[in-house]
């Protein structure tokens, strides 16, 4: 059994990840295609460096965030923090050809890296933009779902504004040492929040990130 299948078996036996669509997306996307080196460690359940002081999140974290989004085919999604493009690729498989993912990356070298990775895998429903995603991306709004893949001091106000009514946003909120993953559902222009657990992410850069 491959180490990829080992992870899947681990999640399903423990009930960590229940959504079959999320498992299938994980199966289809090669994590090693989003690494610059240490490709042989692609299915170790830990974060790995992707350059510029940034990391690709551990597979379990990527899966938990993806499942929490409750994605449906045709959804329009905003991702803040493309990194290597791996999380975007997973989401793209679930929202399908009728869906659209806009992914922002503030670090030019990573925006380019993610773009190339997505292009190599011939994924058509992702647009990667070099942009300060902490401000959201108003031009593409409103969004069915928003995901932030870096630690934010709070949920940025522009993101709440750009989320559709009944839309879901996932953000790791906290200081630079540890964060609580928050899932917010927008009702009457405010968020009903629940906590998913404790995590550790690189800090969100930009206007509404950590200074």
Tab-separated table of C-alpha atoms in Angstrom:
chain	number	residue	atom	x	y	z
A	1	UNK	CA	0.000	0.000	0.000
A	2	UNK	CA	1.361	3.436	-0.928
A	3	UNK	CA	1.996	6.023	1.777
A	4	UNK	CA	-0.850	8.042	0.202
A	5	UNK	CA	-3.232	5.115	0.724
A	6	UNK	CA	-1.870	4.652	4.263
A	7	UNK	CA	-2.942	8.216	5.087
A	8	UNK	CA	-6.398	7.636	3.593
A	9	UNK	CA	-6.812	4.430	5.608
A	10	UNK	CA	-5.661	6.259	8.755
A	11	UNK	CA	-8.243	9.068	8.263
A	12	UNK	CA	-11.128	6.772	7.398
A	13	UNK	CA	-10.470	4.289	10.214
A	14	UNK	CA	-10.347	7.091	12.798
A	15	UNK	CA	-13.230	9.009	11.217
A	16	UNK	CA	-10.952	12.065	10.868
A	17	UNK	CA	-12.170	12.703	7.309
A	18	UNK	CA	-15.628	11.433	6.395
A	19	UNK	CA	-16.403	13.188	3.107
A	20	UNK	CA	-15.716	10.814	0.196
A	21	UNK	CA	-15.351	13.750	-2.237
A	22	UNK	CA	-12.485	15.131	-0.128
A	23	UNK	CA	-10.751	11.721	-0.020
A	24	UNK	CA	-11.136	11.350	-3.805
A	25	UNK	CA	-9.652	14.804	-4.408
A	26	UNK	CA	-6.678	13.867	-2.216
A	27	UNK	CA	-6.249	10.679	-4.261
A	28	UNK	CA	-6.229	12.575	-7.568
A	29	UNK	CA	-3.744	15.352	-6.684
A	30	UNK	CA	-0.036	14.420	-6.447
A	31	UNK	CA	1.413	16.304	-3.438
A	32	UNK	CA	4.971	15.762	-4.710
A	33	UNK	CA	4.142	17.939	-7.760
A	34	UNK	CA	3.893	20.920	-5.359
A	35	UNK	CA	7.303	20.482	-3.730
A	36	UNK	CA	10.657	21.870	-4.867
A	37	UNK	CA	12.627	19.145	-3.099
A	38	UNK	CA	12.100	16.358	-0.511
A	39	UNK	CA	9.546	14.922	-2.936
A	40	UNK	CA	10.076	11.463	-1.433
A	41	UNK	CA	8.535	12.863	1.792
A	42	UNK	CA	5.385	14.056	0.011
A	43	UNK	CA	3.095	11.750	2.016
A	44	UNK	CA	4.639	12.239	5.417
A	45	UNK	CA	1.928	13.810	7.577
A	46	UNK	CA	3.821	17.016	8.324
A	47	UNK	CA	4.436	20.427	6.696
A	48	UNK	CA	7.326	20.797	4.239
A	49	UNK	CA	9.257	23.880	3.079
A	50	UNK	CA	8.383	25.391	-0.330
A	51	UNK	CA	10.845	28.307	-0.238
A	52	UNK	CA	10.507	31.981	0.747
A	53	UNK	CA	10.122	30.928	4.404
A	54	UNK	CA	6.751	29.296	3.627
A	55	UNK	CA	5.455	25.738	3.943
A	56	UNK	CA	2.981	23.344	2.366
A	57	UNK	CA	0.593	22.317	5.167
A	58	UNK	CA	0.506	18.750	6.456
A	59	UNK	CA	-1.982	16.569	4.547
A	60	UNK	CA	-4.308	16.121	7.553
A	61	UNK	CA	-4.613	19.913	7.969
A	62	UNK	CA	-5.347	20.383	4.254
A	63	UNK	CA	-8.043	17.700	4.426
A	64	UNK	CA	-9.665	19.050	7.606
A	65	UNK	CA	-9.872	22.563	6.131
A	66	UNK	CA	-11.212	21.249	2.819
A	67	UNK	CA	-13.891	19.154	4.525
A	68	UNK	CA	-14.913	22.072	6.777
A	69	UNK	CA	-15.609	24.195	3.676
A	70	UNK	CA	-18.493	21.856	2.697
A	71	UNK	CA	-17.706	22.387	-0.970
A	72	UNK	CA	-20.207	21.701	-3.720
A	73	UNK	CA	-19.826	21.425	-7.463
A	74	UNK	CA	-20.025	24.842	-9.129
A	75	UNK	CA	-18.929	26.809	-6.057
A	76	UNK	CA	-16.931	30.018	-6.408
A	77	UNK	CA	-14.090	30.000	-3.888
A	78	UNK	CA	-11.488	32.523	-2.735
A	79	UNK	CA	-8.251	31.164	-1.292
A	80	UNK	CA	-5.941	33.564	0.558
A	81	UNK	CA	-2.374	32.238	0.354
A	82	UNK	CA	-1.710	30.043	-2.703
A	83	UNK	CA	1.637	28.802	-1.405
A	84	UNK	CA	2.606	26.038	-3.821
A	85	UNK	CA	-0.967	25.658	-5.135
A	86	UNK	CA	-1.647	22.286	-3.462
A	87	UNK	CA	-4.715	23.284	-1.421
A	88	UNK	CA	-6.118	25.027	-4.513
A	89	UNK	CA	-5.673	21.874	-6.599
A	90	UNK	CA	-7.550	19.778	-4.015
A	91	UNK	CA	-10.442	22.293	-3.939
A	92	UNK	CA	-10.524	22.449	-7.757
A	93	UNK	CA	-11.297	18.737	-8.005
A	94	UNK	CA	-14.360	19.093	-5.758
A	95	UNK	CA	-15.892	22.232	-7.288
A	96	UNK	CA	-15.420	20.808	-10.790
A	97	UNK	CA	-15.340	22.524	-14.187
A	98	UNK	CA	-18.375	24.667	-13.406
A	99	UNK	CA	-16.674	25.920	-10.244
A	100	UNK	CA	-14.070	28.666	-10.025
A	101	UNK	CA	-11.237	29.200	-7.563
A	102	UNK	CA	-9.427	32.505	-7.246
A	103	UNK	CA	-6.251	32.096	-5.221
A	104	UNK	CA	-4.171	35.070	-4.057
A	105	UNK	CA	-0.487	35.027	-3.170
A	106	UNK	CA	1.434	38.057	-1.864
A	107	UNK	CA	4.943	36.602	-2.457
A	108	UNK	CA	5.777	36.962	-6.187
A	109	UNK	CA	8.071	33.894	-6.360
A	110	UNK	CA	5.391	31.669	-4.816
A	111	UNK	CA	2.635	33.069	-7.046
A	112	UNK	CA	4.797	32.061	-10.017
A	113	UNK	CA	5.610	28.640	-8.498
A	114	UNK	CA	1.919	27.913	-7.834
A	115	UNK	CA	0.915	29.068	-11.343
A	116	UNK	CA	3.463	26.724	-12.921
A	117	UNK	CA	2.387	23.781	-10.755
A	118	UNK	CA	-1.280	24.264	-11.675
A	119	UNK	CA	-0.398	24.664	-15.362
A	120	UNK	CA	1.695	21.454	-15.392
A	121	UNK	CA	-1.290	19.505	-14.051
A	122	UNK	CA	-3.564	21.151	-16.673
A	123	UNK	CA	-6.052	22.403	-14.070
A	124	UNK	CA	-8.338	24.947	-15.737
A	125	UNK	CA	-10.658	26.228	-12.983
A	126	UNK	CA	-8.001	28.009	-10.865
A	127	UNK	CA	-6.795	31.578	-11.300
A	128	UNK	CA	-3.728	32.551	-9.251
A	129	UNK	CA	-3.266	36.270	-8.667
A	130	UNK	CA	-0.335	38.094	-7.061
A	131	UNK	CA	-2.292	40.201	-4.584
A	132	UNK	CA	-2.665	41.101	-0.884
A	133	UNK	CA	-5.341	38.515	-0.122
A	134	UNK	CA	-5.841	39.799	3.440
A	135	UNK	CA	-7.992	42.457	1.715
A	136	UNK	CA	-9.854	39.734	-0.162
A	137	UNK	CA	-10.368	40.138	-3.898
A	138	UNK	CA	-13.408	42.340	-4.398
A	139	UNK	CA	-13.371	42.085	-8.191
A	140	UNK	CA	-14.321	38.393	-8.042
A	141	UNK	CA	-16.778	38.635	-5.135
A	142	UNK	CA	-19.152	37.489	-3.751
A	143	UNK	CA	-17.822	34.007	-2.918
A	144	UNK	CA	-19.597	30.831	-1.790
A	145	UNK	CA	-16.531	29.865	0.244
A	146	UNK	CA	-13.352	31.558	1.506
A	147	UNK	CA	-10.285	29.799	2.916
A	148	UNK	CA	-7.261	31.466	4.509
A	149	UNK	CA	-4.131	29.312	4.693
A	150	UNK	CA	-2.077	31.539	7.024
A	151	UNK	CA	-2.420	32.701	10.640
A	152	UNK	CA	-4.509	35.846	10.974
A	153	UNK	CA	-4.822	38.067	14.095
A	154	UNK	CA	-8.604	38.090	13.416
A	155	UNK	CA	-10.936	37.306	10.535
A	156	UNK	CA	-10.321	40.176	8.082
A	157	UNK	CA	-13.453	42.351	7.683
A	158	UNK	CA	-13.173	42.580	3.864
A	159	UNK	CA	-13.374	38.784	3.647
A	160	UNK	CA	-16.635	38.706	5.613
A	161	UNK	CA	-18.006	41.401	3.321
A	162	UNK	CA	-17.048	39.429	0.190
A	163	UNK	CA	-18.663	36.196	1.434
A	164	UNK	CA	-22.182	35.319	0.253
A	165	UNK	CA	-25.063	34.982	2.720
A	166	UNK	CA	-24.910	31.395	4.127
A	167	UNK	CA	-21.343	31.176	2.804
A	168	UNK	CA	-18.556	29.528	4.810
A	169	UNK	CA	-15.144	30.957	5.720
A	170	UNK	CA	-12.255	29.020	7.306
A	171	UNK	CA	-9.428	30.985	8.993
A	172	UNK	CA	-6.700	30.056	11.511
A	173	UNK	CA	-6.943	32.902	14.059
A	174	UNK	CA	-4.381	33.651	16.745
A	175	UNK	CA	-0.864	34.808	17.538
A	176	UNK	CA	2.348	33.668	15.856
A	177	UNK	CA	2.767	30.620	18.116
A	178	UNK	CA	-0.614	28.908	17.833
A	179	UNK	CA	-4.014	29.480	16.320
A	180	UNK	CA	-7.564	28.228	16.585
A	181	UNK	CA	-9.123	27.208	13.278
A	182	UNK	CA	-12.394	29.117	12.988
A	183	UNK	CA	-15.264	28.107	10.739
A	184	UNK	CA	-17.699	30.964	10.185
A	185	UNK	CA	-21.100	30.774	8.501
A	186	UNK	CA	-22.488	34.123	7.333
A	187	UNK	CA	-26.017	34.876	8.551
A	188	UNK	CA	-27.500	38.377	8.243
A	189	UNK	CA	-24.064	39.918	7.614
A	190	UNK	CA	-22.467	38.408	10.714
A	191	UNK	CA	-20.566	35.198	11.327
A	192	UNK	CA	-21.792	32.278	13.392
A	193	UNK	CA	-18.493	30.724	14.485
A	194	UNK	CA	-17.324	27.317	15.580
A	195	UNK	CA	-13.831	26.105	16.483
A	196	UNK	CA	-12.195	23.241	14.609
A	197	UNK	CA	-9.093	22.858	16.778
A	198	UNK	CA	-5.591	24.180	17.422
A	199	UNK	CA	-3.109	24.565	14.585
A	200	UNK	CA	0.146	26.260	13.683
A	201	UNK	CA	0.458	28.250	10.452
A	202	UNK	CA	2.904	30.727	8.974
A	203	UNK	CA	1.694	34.326	9.559
A	204	UNK	CA	-0.683	36.053	7.152
A	205	UNK	CA	1.076	38.938	5.414
A	206	UNK	CA	-0.550	42.132	4.149
A	207	UNK	CA	-2.827	44.890	5.426
A	208	UNK	CA	-4.967	42.705	7.722
A	209	UNK	CA	-2.239	40.194	8.569
A	210	UNK	CA	0.375	40.143	11.323
A	211	UNK	CA	2.561	43.248	11.090
